[in-house]
Amino acid sequence: MKPSTLEQLCEMHTNLSSADIQIISEVASTLPMYADLLNAYMFIDCKMKENEQAIVVAEAFPRTPEAVYENSVVGKVVFETFEPGVYYCYRTGKKSIMHRALTQEGKMVEQSVVPIKNKQHQVIGALIMEAEVMASYSEKKQEPTHSFGQKAMSNLLANTMDEYPVISDLLMEIFLLTDAEDRLVYANPSGVRFIHEISQTEYIQNEPILKLLPFLDPILNQQEEVFVLELTLAQKSLEVKKVKLRNKKNELQGTLFIIQDLTELRTKEKELMMKSVVIKEIHHRVKNNLQTVASLLRLQMRKGFPLESKSHFEDTLNRIFSISSVYELILANDNADDDDVDLIELTRKIGSTMVINDLNQKVDLIIEPNGNKILTSSRKAVSIALIVNELVQNSIKHAFPGGISGEIHVDFFSSKDFVELHIQDNGVGMGEAGYSLGLEIVHNLVVNDLAGEFRYRLVERGTYAILTFPLSPEVVIYYEKTDSDR
Ligand SMILES: Nc1ncnc2c1ncn2[C@@H]1O[C@H](COP(=O)(O)OP(=O)(O)OP(=O)(O)O)[C@@H](O)[C@H]1O
Ligand SMILES: [Mg+2]
């Protein structure tokens, strides 16, 4: 089959694998549908391999007469100054909403960007929705398009108000309806409350709306038949929608205002943002404090200590390092939405920072993910880090006495319900040795924290430890691509 433009562009300009390009193509095939549904412009941008810029690989335009984009932009390079949302999304893996941006053609649009991720949670593209800001309907000399809902609504408001409570009485939103002379003829209960609060006026019925709510002036005087504006009033964030109501002869009957109080939503958004900043800061402090403790221990070691305590100091240092590895990974991972830790990366980190007592030791640590990518919450990751540390350390410390060489294998396996971690060495074996503090720690953490099992498999040579724990919302597996996927 002939490769599409999208595939050609991706292959030529990006580092995406064919599986990633497949995902992008699938998303791209849905763009025309969403463009029509949302009356918006849809694009997919991908990071280029040659430089830090992104390239447009797919687009879809709504079928409307007025076009923001006169020409196709596929194949064009996107610059950060024009489209910060795209770059924000790439850097953080998070969505960016309603950033105002200039299109390459120089017009104002509102833009929402969400990352497209592959199974490994990597951002492989940015999906962009753009809608022109305050698209003007009135210039277009068209019949205003009332939906059946709006018609029924105005009928309800105009005819049956006295007999039945209208639906708008039950809504949280503020509904205000004026007549053709801009006098208030209807307000739902939220509206009445709102006007009383803002204007401190007792009698509001049939009063000029601008006398009651002067802040509506610029909105009412807008030419547009439909107009939406977000504004701040008396420390409230309000979204005001205005709809001009016309009869069949196109004569103005009145104006409907729908006002939504977004204050709580905006406050929550701010709180959430603060929360993630605070959590990051706490992780930083935990990591720094652990490093201080480690430094104190090292200082103590340098000051001298009885030789028989040396290995205890080292054991403790390694335990501290394995915990701080978890925090280092969380902090290094800007892409994650939360504080998930990649177990394989964690194991590699522990292996590389481990303090080894005998520098002459020729022991290889081989870590084999077996196609798994296992993400765990930071809480579980701390336990797993300590367990891996104890077991690998045991192999290094006890399996190869007298500087004999050998290998330590750490293998990750997964099934539908479980993760299995195999740690084996080809050393001298455990013999009849009993548990000391190290294995005590392992046992406690496995049973109490991971709700898992720990056992040794009988092998001819060396030791073979197996740790099993269940998958849960805190332990998730992503299968990495195998050769057959390529
Ligand atoms: N991979 C291994 N190869 C050989 N012997 C081992 C291995 N793992 C553990 N052992 C034996 O099991 C014993 C108990 O291990 P455990 O980790 O509980 O204590 P430790 O390593 O001696 O001290 P620590 O409490 O600092 O870990 C060890 O002393 C050692 O004799
Ligand atoms: Mg030990």
Short mmCIF file of C-alpha atoms and ligand atoms in Angstrom, two decimals:
data_model
loop_
_atom_site.label_atom_id
_atom_site.label_comp_id
_atom_site.label_asym_id
_atom_site.label_seq_id
_atom_site.Cartn_x
_atom_site.Cartn_y
_atom_site.Cartn_z
CA MET A 1 0.00 0.00 0.00
CA LYS A 2 1.22 3.51 -0.81
CA PRO A 3 2.24 5.35 2.36
CA SER A 4 0.03 8.35 3.17
CA THR A 5 1.31 11.93 3.48
CA LEU A 6 1.12 11.54 7.24
CA GLU A 7 3.30 8.45 7.22
CA GLN A 8 5.79 10.04 4.83
CA LEU A 9 6.02 13.20 6.95
CA CYS A 10 6.46 11.21 10.16
CA GLU A 11 9.11 8.97 8.64
CA MET A 12 10.99 11.86 7.10
CA HIS A 13 10.89 14.37 9.95
CA THR A 14 10.28 12.55 13.24
CA ASN A 15 11.81 9.80 15.31
CA LEU A 16 8.50 7.98 15.73
CA SER A 17 8.43 4.19 15.41
CA SER A 18 6.05 2.59 12.95
CA ALA A 19 3.78 1.54 15.85
CA ASP A 20 3.66 5.19 17.01
CA ILE A 21 2.91 6.38 13.48
CA GLN A 22 0.09 3.83 13.36
CA ILE A 23 -1.44 5.37 16.51
CA ILE A 24 -1.12 8.88 15.03
CA SER A 25 -2.80 7.70 11.78
CA GLU A 26 -5.69 6.21 13.72
CA VAL A 27 -6.23 9.47 15.58
CA ALA A 28 -5.88 11.41 12.32
CA SER A 29 -8.64 9.39 10.68
CA THR A 30 -11.16 10.72 13.24
CA LEU A 31 -10.25 14.41 12.78
CA PRO A 32 -12.83 15.31 10.07
CA MET A 33 -15.59 13.95 12.27
CA TYR A 34 -14.54 16.07 15.25
CA ALA A 35 -13.96 19.13 13.07
CA ASP A 36 -17.60 18.98 11.99
CA LEU A 37 -18.93 18.02 15.38
CA LEU A 38 -17.13 20.81 17.24
CA ASN A 39 -17.09 23.28 14.38
CA ALA A 40 -13.39 23.61 14.99
CA TYR A 41 -10.10 23.13 13.23
CA MET A 42 -8.27 19.97 14.20
CA PHE A 43 -4.56 19.32 13.80
CA ILE A 44 -1.90 16.86 14.85
CA ASP A 45 1.61 18.18 15.42
CA CYS A 46 4.65 15.96 15.98
CA LYS A 47 8.12 16.84 17.30
CA MET A 48 10.78 16.93 14.60
CA LYS A 49 13.99 14.97 14.88
CA GLU A 50 16.26 17.60 13.33
CA ASN A 51 15.38 20.40 15.72
CA GLU A 52 13.18 21.37 18.65
CA GLN A 53 10.28 22.42 16.44
CA ALA A 54 7.10 20.54 15.62
CA ILE A 55 5.54 19.79 12.26
CA VAL A 56 1.86 19.60 11.31
CA VAL A 57 1.17 16.05 10.06
CA ALA A 58 -2.63 16.04 9.83
CA GLU A 59 -5.50 18.53 9.69
CA ALA A 60 -9.26 18.70 9.28
CA PHE A 61 -11.42 21.78 8.73
CA PRO A 62 -15.08 22.23 9.60
CA ARG A 63 -17.45 22.66 6.70
CA THR A 64 -18.29 26.33 7.35
CA PRO A 65 -18.18 29.26 4.99
CA GLU A 66 -15.75 31.29 7.06
CA ALA A 67 -12.26 29.84 7.14
CA VAL A 68 -9.50 30.75 9.56
CA TYR A 69 -7.11 28.61 7.59
CA GLU A 70 -7.31 29.41 3.94
CA ASN A 71 -4.58 26.98 2.98
CA SER A 72 -3.50 23.57 4.11
CA VAL A 73 -0.87 23.73 6.84
CA VAL A 74 0.18 20.08 6.66
CA GLY A 75 3.97 19.87 6.41
CA LYS A 76 4.41 23.33 7.95
CA VAL A 77 6.75 23.83 10.87
CA VAL A 78 5.19 25.11 14.09
CA PHE A 79 7.05 27.69 16.16
CA GLU A 80 6.94 27.79 19.93
CA THR A 81 6.17 31.51 20.14
CA PHE A 82 3.02 31.02 18.09
CA GLU A 83 1.84 27.80 19.66
CA PRO A 84 3.04 27.54 23.25
CA GLY A 85 0.24 25.05 24.03
CA VAL A 86 1.77 22.44 21.74
CA TYR A 87 5.16 22.72 23.37
CA TYR A 88 3.68 22.80 26.87
CA CYS A 89 1.83 19.61 26.08
CA TYR A 90 5.01 17.94 24.80
CA ARG A 91 7.08 19.04 27.78
CA THR A 92 4.60 18.10 30.50
CA GLY A 93 2.42 15.41 28.89
CA LYS A 94 -0.56 17.41 30.08
CA LYS A 95 -3.37 19.09 28.25
CA SER A 96 -3.40 22.82 27.76
CA ILE A 97 -6.75 24.45 27.37
CA MET A 98 -7.86 27.66 25.76
CA HIS A 99 -4.54 29.26 25.18
CA ARG A 100 -5.03 32.06 22.78
CA ALA A 101 -2.68 31.61 19.93
CA LEU A 102 -2.00 33.10 16.56
CA THR A 103 -2.40 30.71 13.69
CA GLN A 104 0.30 30.66 11.07
CA GLU A 105 -2.04 32.92 9.07
CA GLY A 106 -2.09 35.51 11.85
CA LYS A 107 -5.67 35.27 13.24
CA MET A 108 -6.88 34.89 16.82
CA VAL A 109 -8.07 31.45 17.84
CA GLU A 110 -8.78 29.58 21.02
CA GLN A 111 -6.80 26.44 21.27
CA SER A 112 -7.01 23.22 23.28
CA VAL A 113 -4.15 20.77 23.10
CA VAL A 114 -4.04 17.20 24.41
CA PRO A 115 -1.08 14.85 24.21
CA ILE A 116 -1.31 11.69 22.11
CA LYS A 117 0.52 8.98 24.04
CA ASN A 118 1.66 5.53 23.08
CA LYS A 119 1.34 2.43 25.27
CA GLN A 120 4.56 3.36 27.04
CA HIS A 121 3.02 6.66 28.11
CA GLN A 122 5.38 8.66 25.93
CA VAL A 123 4.01 11.73 24.21
CA ILE A 124 4.19 11.03 20.47
CA GLY A 125 2.09 13.88 19.18
CA ALA A 126 -0.15 16.78 20.08
CA LEU A 127 -3.84 16.83 19.16
CA ILE A 128 -5.01 20.38 18.67
CA MET A 129 -8.49 21.83 18.48
CA GLU A 130 -8.79 25.43 17.39
CA ALA A 131 -11.90 27.53 17.20
CA GLU A 132 -11.97 31.12 16.05
CA VAL A 133 -12.51 33.56 18.90
CA MET A 134 -15.94 35.16 18.89
CA ALA A 135 -16.87 34.02 15.42
CA SER A 136 -19.24 36.65 14.10
CA TYR A 137 -22.60 35.32 12.96
CA SER A 138 -24.25 38.65 12.23
CA GLU A 139 -22.00 39.72 9.41
CA LYS A 140 -23.14 36.71 7.51
CA LYS A 141 -26.70 37.88 6.79
CA GLN A 142 -27.93 34.38 7.59
CA GLU A 143 -31.04 33.26 9.34
CA PRO A 144 -29.92 32.79 12.90
CA THR A 145 -29.86 29.10 13.52
CA HIS A 146 -32.04 28.33 16.52
CA SER A 147 -31.85 24.81 17.76
CA PHE A 148 -35.14 23.20 18.66
CA GLY A 149 -34.10 23.51 22.27
CA GLN A 150 -33.81 27.26 22.09
CA LYS A 151 -37.15 27.59 20.35
CA ALA A 152 -38.92 25.48 22.91
CA MET A 153 -37.15 27.43 25.60
CA SER A 154 -38.31 30.79 24.31
CA ASN A 155 -41.84 29.44 23.89
CA LEU A 156 -41.75 28.25 27.44
CA LEU A 157 -40.44 31.55 28.64
CA ALA A 158 -42.90 33.59 26.62
CA ASN A 159 -46.11 31.64 27.02
CA THR A 160 -46.24 29.38 29.99
CA MET A 161 -44.30 31.17 32.62
CA ASP A 162 -47.28 31.85 34.84
CA GLU A 163 -48.71 28.36 34.73
CA TYR A 164 -45.71 26.08 35.09
CA PRO A 165 -42.31 26.39 36.62
CA VAL A 166 -40.00 26.40 33.63
CA ILE A 167 -37.04 24.11 33.39
CA SER A 168 -34.70 27.00 33.96
CA ASP A 169 -36.12 27.35 37.48
CA LEU A 170 -34.39 24.13 38.35
CA LEU A 171 -30.98 25.02 36.98
CA MET A 172 -28.00 26.46 38.81
CA GLU A 173 -27.26 28.79 35.91
CA ILE A 174 -28.68 32.26 35.92
CA PHE A 175 -31.33 32.79 33.21
CA LEU A 176 -32.42 36.32 32.39
CA LEU A 177 -34.75 37.28 29.58
CA THR A 178 -35.42 40.81 28.36
CA ASP A 179 -37.99 42.16 25.99
CA ALA A 180 -37.12 44.06 22.84
CA GLU A 181 -36.62 47.24 24.93
CA ASP A 182 -34.04 45.49 27.11
CA ARG A 183 -36.31 45.34 30.16
CA LEU A 184 -36.08 42.32 32.39
CA VAL A 185 -39.16 40.14 31.88
CA TYR A 186 -37.97 36.87 33.32
CA ALA A 187 -35.38 35.75 35.83
CA ASN A 188 -35.11 32.24 37.22
CA PRO A 189 -34.61 31.85 41.00
CA SER A 190 -30.80 31.87 40.64
CA GLY A 191 -31.19 35.01 38.53
CA VAL A 192 -33.35 36.78 41.10
CA ARG A 193 -30.85 35.96 43.84
CA PHE A 194 -27.98 37.15 41.68
CA ILE A 195 -29.61 40.48 40.80
CA HIS A 196 -30.58 41.16 44.39
CA GLU A 197 -27.05 40.46 45.48
CA ILE A 198 -25.39 42.61 42.80
CA SER A 199 -27.81 45.52 42.51
CA GLN A 200 -29.32 45.66 46.01
CA THR A 201 -32.59 46.56 44.29
CA GLU A 202 -35.93 45.32 45.56
CA TYR A 203 -38.06 45.66 42.41
CA ILE A 204 -36.50 44.14 39.37
CA GLN A 205 -39.35 43.04 37.15
CA ASN A 206 -39.64 45.11 33.97
CA GLU A 207 -36.69 47.26 35.03
CA PRO A 208 -34.06 48.04 32.37
CA ILE A 209 -31.51 45.25 32.52
CA LEU A 210 -28.60 47.67 32.28
CA LYS A 211 -29.84 49.58 35.31
CA LEU A 212 -29.85 46.35 37.29
CA LEU A 213 -26.68 44.88 35.86
CA PRO A 214 -24.60 47.64 34.26
CA PHE A 215 -21.75 45.24 33.60
CA LEU A 216 -23.85 43.64 30.82
CA ASP A 217 -23.61 46.85 28.78
CA PRO A 218 -20.69 45.88 26.52
CA ILE A 219 -22.20 42.43 25.99
CA LEU A 220 -25.69 43.66 25.18
CA ASN A 221 -24.31 46.20 22.75
CA GLN A 222 -22.31 43.64 20.82
CA GLN A 223 -23.65 43.23 17.31
CA GLU A 224 -23.37 39.45 17.45
CA GLU A 225 -26.51 37.36 17.76
CA VAL A 226 -24.68 34.97 20.05
CA PHE A 227 -21.89 36.23 22.24
CA VAL A 228 -19.90 34.67 25.08
CA LEU A 229 -17.61 36.45 27.49
CA GLU A 230 -15.81 35.46 30.65
CA LEU A 231 -15.41 38.26 33.15
CA THR A 232 -14.61 38.93 36.78
CA LEU A 233 -17.12 40.80 38.90
CA ALA A 234 -16.96 41.36 42.66
CA GLN A 235 -14.38 38.57 42.91
CA LYS A 236 -16.56 36.16 41.00
CA SER A 237 -15.57 34.54 37.70
CA LEU A 238 -18.61 34.68 35.46
CA GLU A 239 -19.26 33.31 32.02
CA VAL A 240 -21.97 35.32 30.31
CA LYS A 241 -23.74 34.00 27.23
CA LYS A 242 -26.00 36.28 25.25
CA VAL A 243 -28.51 35.05 22.69
CA LYS A 244 -30.69 37.45 20.71
CA LEU A 245 -34.16 36.01 20.24
CA ARG A 246 -35.95 36.77 16.99
CA ASN A 247 -39.31 35.78 15.60
CA LYS A 248 -39.92 34.30 12.16
CA LYS A 249 -39.92 37.77 10.60
CA ASN A 250 -36.47 38.29 12.09
CA GLU A 251 -37.69 40.99 14.46
CA LEU A 252 -35.92 41.20 17.77
CA GLN A 253 -38.10 39.85 20.58
CA GLY A 254 -35.64 40.12 23.39
CA THR A 255 -32.34 38.87 24.68
CA LEU A 256 -31.61 35.79 26.74
CA PHE A 257 -28.67 35.91 29.12
CA ILE A 258 -27.26 32.74 30.63
CA ILE A 259 -24.74 33.47 33.32
CA GLN A 260 -22.66 30.78 34.94
CA ASP A 261 -20.68 31.30 38.10
CA LEU A 262 -17.30 29.70 37.43
CA THR A 263 -15.72 30.94 40.66
CA GLU A 264 -15.74 27.58 42.37
CA LEU A 265 -14.39 25.85 39.27
CA ARG A 266 -11.59 28.37 38.86
CA THR A 267 -10.70 28.15 42.57
CA LYS A 268 -10.60 24.36 42.33
CA GLU A 269 -8.36 24.58 39.28
CA LYS A 270 -6.01 26.85 41.16
CA GLU A 271 -6.02 24.57 44.19
CA LEU A 272 -5.23 21.56 42.02
CA MET A 273 -2.34 23.39 40.43
CA MET A 274 -1.07 24.42 43.85
CA LYS A 275 -1.44 20.88 45.08
CA SER A 276 0.76 19.38 42.40
CA VAL A 277 3.36 22.10 42.98
CA VAL A 278 3.29 21.41 46.71
CA ILE A 279 3.60 17.65 46.20
CA LYS A 280 6.62 18.17 43.97
CA GLU A 281 8.15 20.42 46.60
CA ILE A 282 7.58 17.79 49.28
CA HIS A 283 9.26 15.14 47.12
CA HIS A 284 12.20 17.50 46.73
CA ARG A 285 12.48 17.96 50.47
CA VAL A 286 12.21 14.25 51.19
CA LYS A 287 14.97 13.58 48.69
CA ASN A 288 17.16 16.34 50.12
CA ASN A 289 16.60 15.18 53.68
CA LEU A 290 17.53 11.62 52.74
CA GLN A 291 20.68 12.93 51.13
CA THR A 292 21.51 14.85 54.30
CA VAL A 293 21.11 11.70 56.36
CA ALA A 294 23.35 9.84 53.90
CA SER A 295 25.97 12.60 54.11
CA LEU A 296 25.93 12.46 57.89
CA LEU A 297 26.51 8.72 57.77
CA ARG A 298 29.40 9.13 55.35
CA LEU A 299 30.90 11.83 57.53
CA GLN A 300 30.71 9.44 60.45
CA MET A 301 32.36 6.75 58.34
CA ARG A 302 35.21 9.07 57.44
CA LYS A 303 35.79 9.93 61.07
CA GLY A 304 36.58 6.30 61.69
CA PHE A 305 34.69 3.40 63.23
CA PRO A 306 35.39 -0.12 64.34
CA LEU A 307 36.05 -2.28 61.26
CA GLU A 308 33.27 -4.71 62.10
CA SER A 309 30.72 -1.87 61.83
CA LYS A 310 31.74 -0.97 58.29
CA SER A 311 29.32 -3.30 56.58
CA HIS A 312 26.47 -2.09 58.79
CA PHE A 313 27.14 1.48 57.76
CA GLU A 314 27.19 0.41 54.12
CA ASP A 315 23.97 -1.55 54.45
CA THR A 316 22.26 1.46 55.96
CA LEU A 317 23.62 3.80 53.30
CA ASN A 318 22.32 1.48 50.58
CA ARG A 319 18.89 1.39 52.20
CA ILE A 320 18.78 5.17 52.29
CA PHE A 321 19.96 5.37 48.67
CA SER A 322 17.33 2.95 47.49
CA ILE A 323 14.57 5.07 49.03
CA SER A 324 15.98 8.30 47.62
CA SER A 325 16.20 6.66 44.16
CA VAL A 326 12.40 6.57 44.16
CA TYR A 327 12.20 10.32 44.73
CA GLU A 328 14.90 11.07 42.19
CA LEU A 329 12.92 9.20 39.55
CA ILE A 330 9.67 10.97 40.40
CA LEU A 331 11.38 14.34 40.21
CA ALA A 332 13.20 13.53 36.97
CA ASN A 333 10.00 12.42 35.31
CA ASP A 334 8.33 15.57 34.02
CA ASN A 335 6.13 13.61 31.68
CA ALA A 336 4.13 11.73 34.28
CA ASP A 337 0.73 13.03 35.26
CA ASP A 338 1.31 11.91 38.82
CA ASP A 339 4.04 10.32 40.86
CA ASP A 340 4.24 6.94 39.15
CA VAL A 341 7.61 5.20 39.20
CA ASP A 342 8.97 2.88 36.52
CA LEU A 343 10.17 -0.25 38.35
CA ILE A 344 12.77 -1.23 35.79
CA GLU A 345 14.32 2.22 35.78
CA LEU A 346 14.24 2.12 39.57
CA THR A 347 16.07 -1.21 39.67
CA ARG A 348 18.72 0.11 37.29
CA LYS A 349 19.19 3.17 39.46
CA ILE A 350 19.53 1.11 42.63
CA GLY A 351 22.10 -1.12 40.93
CA SER A 352 24.14 1.84 39.78
CA THR A 353 24.20 3.73 43.09
CA MET A 354 24.84 0.75 45.35
CA VAL A 355 27.84 1.03 47.62
CA ILE A 356 29.85 -2.10 47.15
CA ASN A 357 32.24 -3.19 49.86
CA ASP A 358 34.80 -4.88 47.70
CA LEU A 359 35.77 -2.81 44.69
CA ASN A 360 37.66 -5.72 43.14
CA GLN A 361 34.51 -7.75 42.81
CA LYS A 362 33.74 -8.86 39.26
CA VAL A 363 30.02 -9.22 39.45
CA ASP A 364 27.69 -8.28 36.61
CA LEU A 365 24.19 -7.08 37.33
CA ILE A 366 21.86 -7.95 34.44
CA ILE A 367 18.39 -6.45 34.46
CA GLU A 368 15.85 -7.94 32.06
CA PRO A 369 12.42 -6.28 31.71
CA ASN A 370 11.14 -9.07 29.36
CA GLY A 371 9.01 -6.57 27.49
CA ASN A 372 7.34 -5.22 30.62
CA LYS A 373 7.03 -1.67 31.76
CA ILE A 374 5.73 -1.69 35.29
CA LEU A 375 4.54 1.51 36.92
CA THR A 376 3.83 1.72 40.62
CA SER A 377 2.78 4.43 43.02
CA SER A 378 5.63 6.06 44.90
CA ARG A 379 4.47 4.37 48.11
CA LYS A 380 4.80 0.85 46.67
CA ALA A 381 7.97 1.85 44.85
CA VAL A 382 9.70 2.61 48.16
CA SER A 383 8.96 -0.92 49.42
CA ILE A 384 10.05 -2.54 46.16
CA ALA A 385 13.22 -0.44 46.12
CA LEU A 386 14.14 -1.63 49.62
CA ILE A 387 13.44 -5.26 48.71
CA VAL A 388 15.48 -5.14 45.50
CA ASN A 389 18.27 -3.45 47.41
CA GLU A 390 18.37 -6.15 50.10
CA LEU A 391 18.32 -9.05 47.66
CA VAL A 392 20.87 -7.65 45.23
CA GLN A 393 23.04 -6.64 48.11
CA ASN A 394 22.87 -10.13 49.58
CA SER A 395 24.06 -11.58 46.29
CA ILE A 396 26.92 -9.11 46.11
CA LYS A 397 27.87 -9.57 49.75
CA HIS A 398 27.47 -13.29 50.26
CA ALA A 399 27.37 -15.15 46.93
CA PHE A 400 30.85 -14.49 45.65
CA PRO A 401 33.34 -14.70 48.51
CA GLY A 402 37.02 -14.17 47.86
CA GLY A 403 36.55 -12.08 44.74
CA ILE A 404 35.18 -14.85 42.50
CA SER A 405 33.34 -13.53 39.48
CA GLY A 406 29.69 -14.10 38.73
CA GLU A 407 26.38 -12.73 37.57
CA ILE A 408 23.26 -11.44 39.22
CA HIS A 409 20.09 -11.54 37.10
CA VAL A 410 17.03 -9.48 37.87
CA ASP A 411 14.06 -10.54 35.70
CA PHE A 412 10.60 -9.01 35.54
CA PHE A 413 7.65 -11.18 34.55
CA SER A 414 4.00 -10.33 34.45
CA SER A 415 0.70 -12.12 34.04
CA LYS A 416 -2.89 -10.93 33.99
CA ASP A 417 -2.95 -10.50 37.73
CA PHE A 418 0.59 -10.62 39.05
CA VAL A 419 4.06 -9.17 38.76
CA GLU A 420 6.97 -11.52 39.44
CA LEU A 421 10.45 -10.38 40.21
CA HIS A 422 13.20 -13.01 40.02
CA ILE A 423 16.57 -12.23 41.51
CA GLN A 424 19.18 -14.93 41.05
CA ASP A 425 22.93 -15.30 41.31
CA ASN A 426 25.30 -18.07 40.31
CA GLY A 427 27.31 -17.89 43.54
CA VAL A 428 27.87 -20.24 46.44
CA GLY A 429 24.24 -20.52 47.57
CA MET A 430 22.64 -19.83 50.94
CA GLY A 431 23.14 -23.23 52.55
CA GLU A 432 21.52 -23.40 55.96
CA ALA A 433 21.87 -19.68 56.69
CA GLY A 434 19.08 -18.14 58.74
CA TYR A 435 17.36 -14.81 58.37
CA SER A 436 18.97 -11.67 59.67
CA LEU A 437 17.74 -8.07 59.49
CA GLY A 438 17.95 -7.87 55.68
CA LEU A 439 15.63 -10.79 54.94
CA GLU A 440 13.43 -9.75 57.84
CA ILE A 441 12.89 -6.40 56.11
CA VAL A 442 12.13 -8.17 52.83
CA HIS A 443 9.55 -10.44 54.44
CA ASN A 444 7.81 -7.67 56.30
CA LEU A 445 7.52 -5.42 53.27
CA VAL A 446 6.35 -8.17 50.93
CA VAL A 447 3.60 -9.36 53.26
CA ASN A 448 2.47 -6.11 54.83
CA ASP A 449 2.96 -3.60 52.08
CA LEU A 450 2.74 -5.44 48.78
CA ALA A 451 0.26 -8.14 49.83
CA GLY A 452 2.60 -10.52 48.01
CA GLU A 453 4.75 -13.60 48.52
CA PHE A 454 8.44 -14.16 48.85
CA ARG A 455 10.24 -17.49 48.44
CA TYR A 456 13.50 -19.08 47.42
CA ARG A 457 13.51 -21.60 44.58
CA LEU A 458 15.81 -24.59 45.05
CA VAL A 459 18.54 -24.43 42.46
CA GLU A 460 21.71 -26.41 41.86
CA ARG A 461 23.92 -23.38 41.97
CA GLY A 462 23.57 -20.02 43.63
CA THR A 463 20.34 -18.59 45.00
CA TYR A 464 17.06 -17.86 43.29
CA ALA A 465 14.66 -15.48 45.02
CA ILE A 466 11.13 -14.91 43.73
CA LEU A 467 8.93 -12.02 44.73
CA THR A 468 5.28 -12.06 43.62
CA PHE A 469 2.75 -9.29 44.13
CA PRO A 470 -0.67 -8.53 42.64
CA LEU A 471 -1.53 -5.88 40.06
CA SER A 472 -3.74 -3.12 41.42
CA PRO A 473 -4.51 0.52 40.69
CA GLU A 474 -1.15 1.18 42.31
CA VAL A 475 0.71 -1.38 40.20
CA VAL A 476 0.11 -1.16 36.45
CA ILE A 477 1.77 -2.89 33.50
CA TYR A 478 2.40 -1.59 30.03
CA TYR A 479 3.63 -4.08 27.48
CA GLU A 480 6.48 -2.69 25.44
CA LYS A 481 6.57 -3.41 21.75
CA THR A 482 8.12 -6.68 20.77
CA ASP A 483 9.86 -7.45 17.48
CA SER A 484 6.63 -8.81 16.03
CA ASP A 485 4.97 -5.40 16.51
CA ARG A 486 7.54 -3.60 14.43
N1 LIG B 1 22.55 -14.57 47.58
C1 LIG B 1 23.09 -15.19 48.66
N2 LIG B 1 24.14 -16.02 48.51
C2 LIG B 1 24.66 -16.62 49.59
N3 LIG B 1 24.21 -16.46 50.84
C3 LIG B 1 23.18 -15.65 51.07
C4 LIG B 1 22.56 -14.96 49.98
N4 LIG B 1 21.54 -14.24 50.48
C5 LIG B 1 21.52 -14.42 51.80
N5 LIG B 1 22.50 -15.26 52.18
C6 LIG B 1 22.73 -15.74 53.53
O1 LIG B 1 21.61 -15.48 54.31
C7 LIG B 1 21.94 -14.71 55.46
C8 LIG B 1 20.83 -13.80 55.87
O2 LIG B 1 20.70 -12.73 54.99
P1 LIG B 1 20.20 -11.35 55.52
O3 LIG B 1 20.08 -10.43 54.36
O4 LIG B 1 18.97 -11.58 56.31
O5 LIG B 1 21.33 -10.84 56.50
P2 LIG B 1 22.76 -10.23 56.16
O6 LIG B 1 22.86 -9.98 54.71
O7 LIG B 1 23.79 -11.13 56.77
O8 LIG B 1 22.77 -8.89 56.94
P3 LIG B 1 21.86 -7.66 56.71
O9 LIG B 1 20.88 -7.69 57.81
O10 LIG B 1 22.72 -6.49 56.74
O11 LIG B 1 21.20 -7.86 55.39
C9 LIG B 1 23.24 -14.02 55.11
O12 LIG B 1 24.02 -13.74 56.23
C10 LIG B 1 23.91 -15.03 54.18
O13 LIG B 1 24.63 -15.98 54.91
MG MG B 2 21.39 -8.87 53.70
#
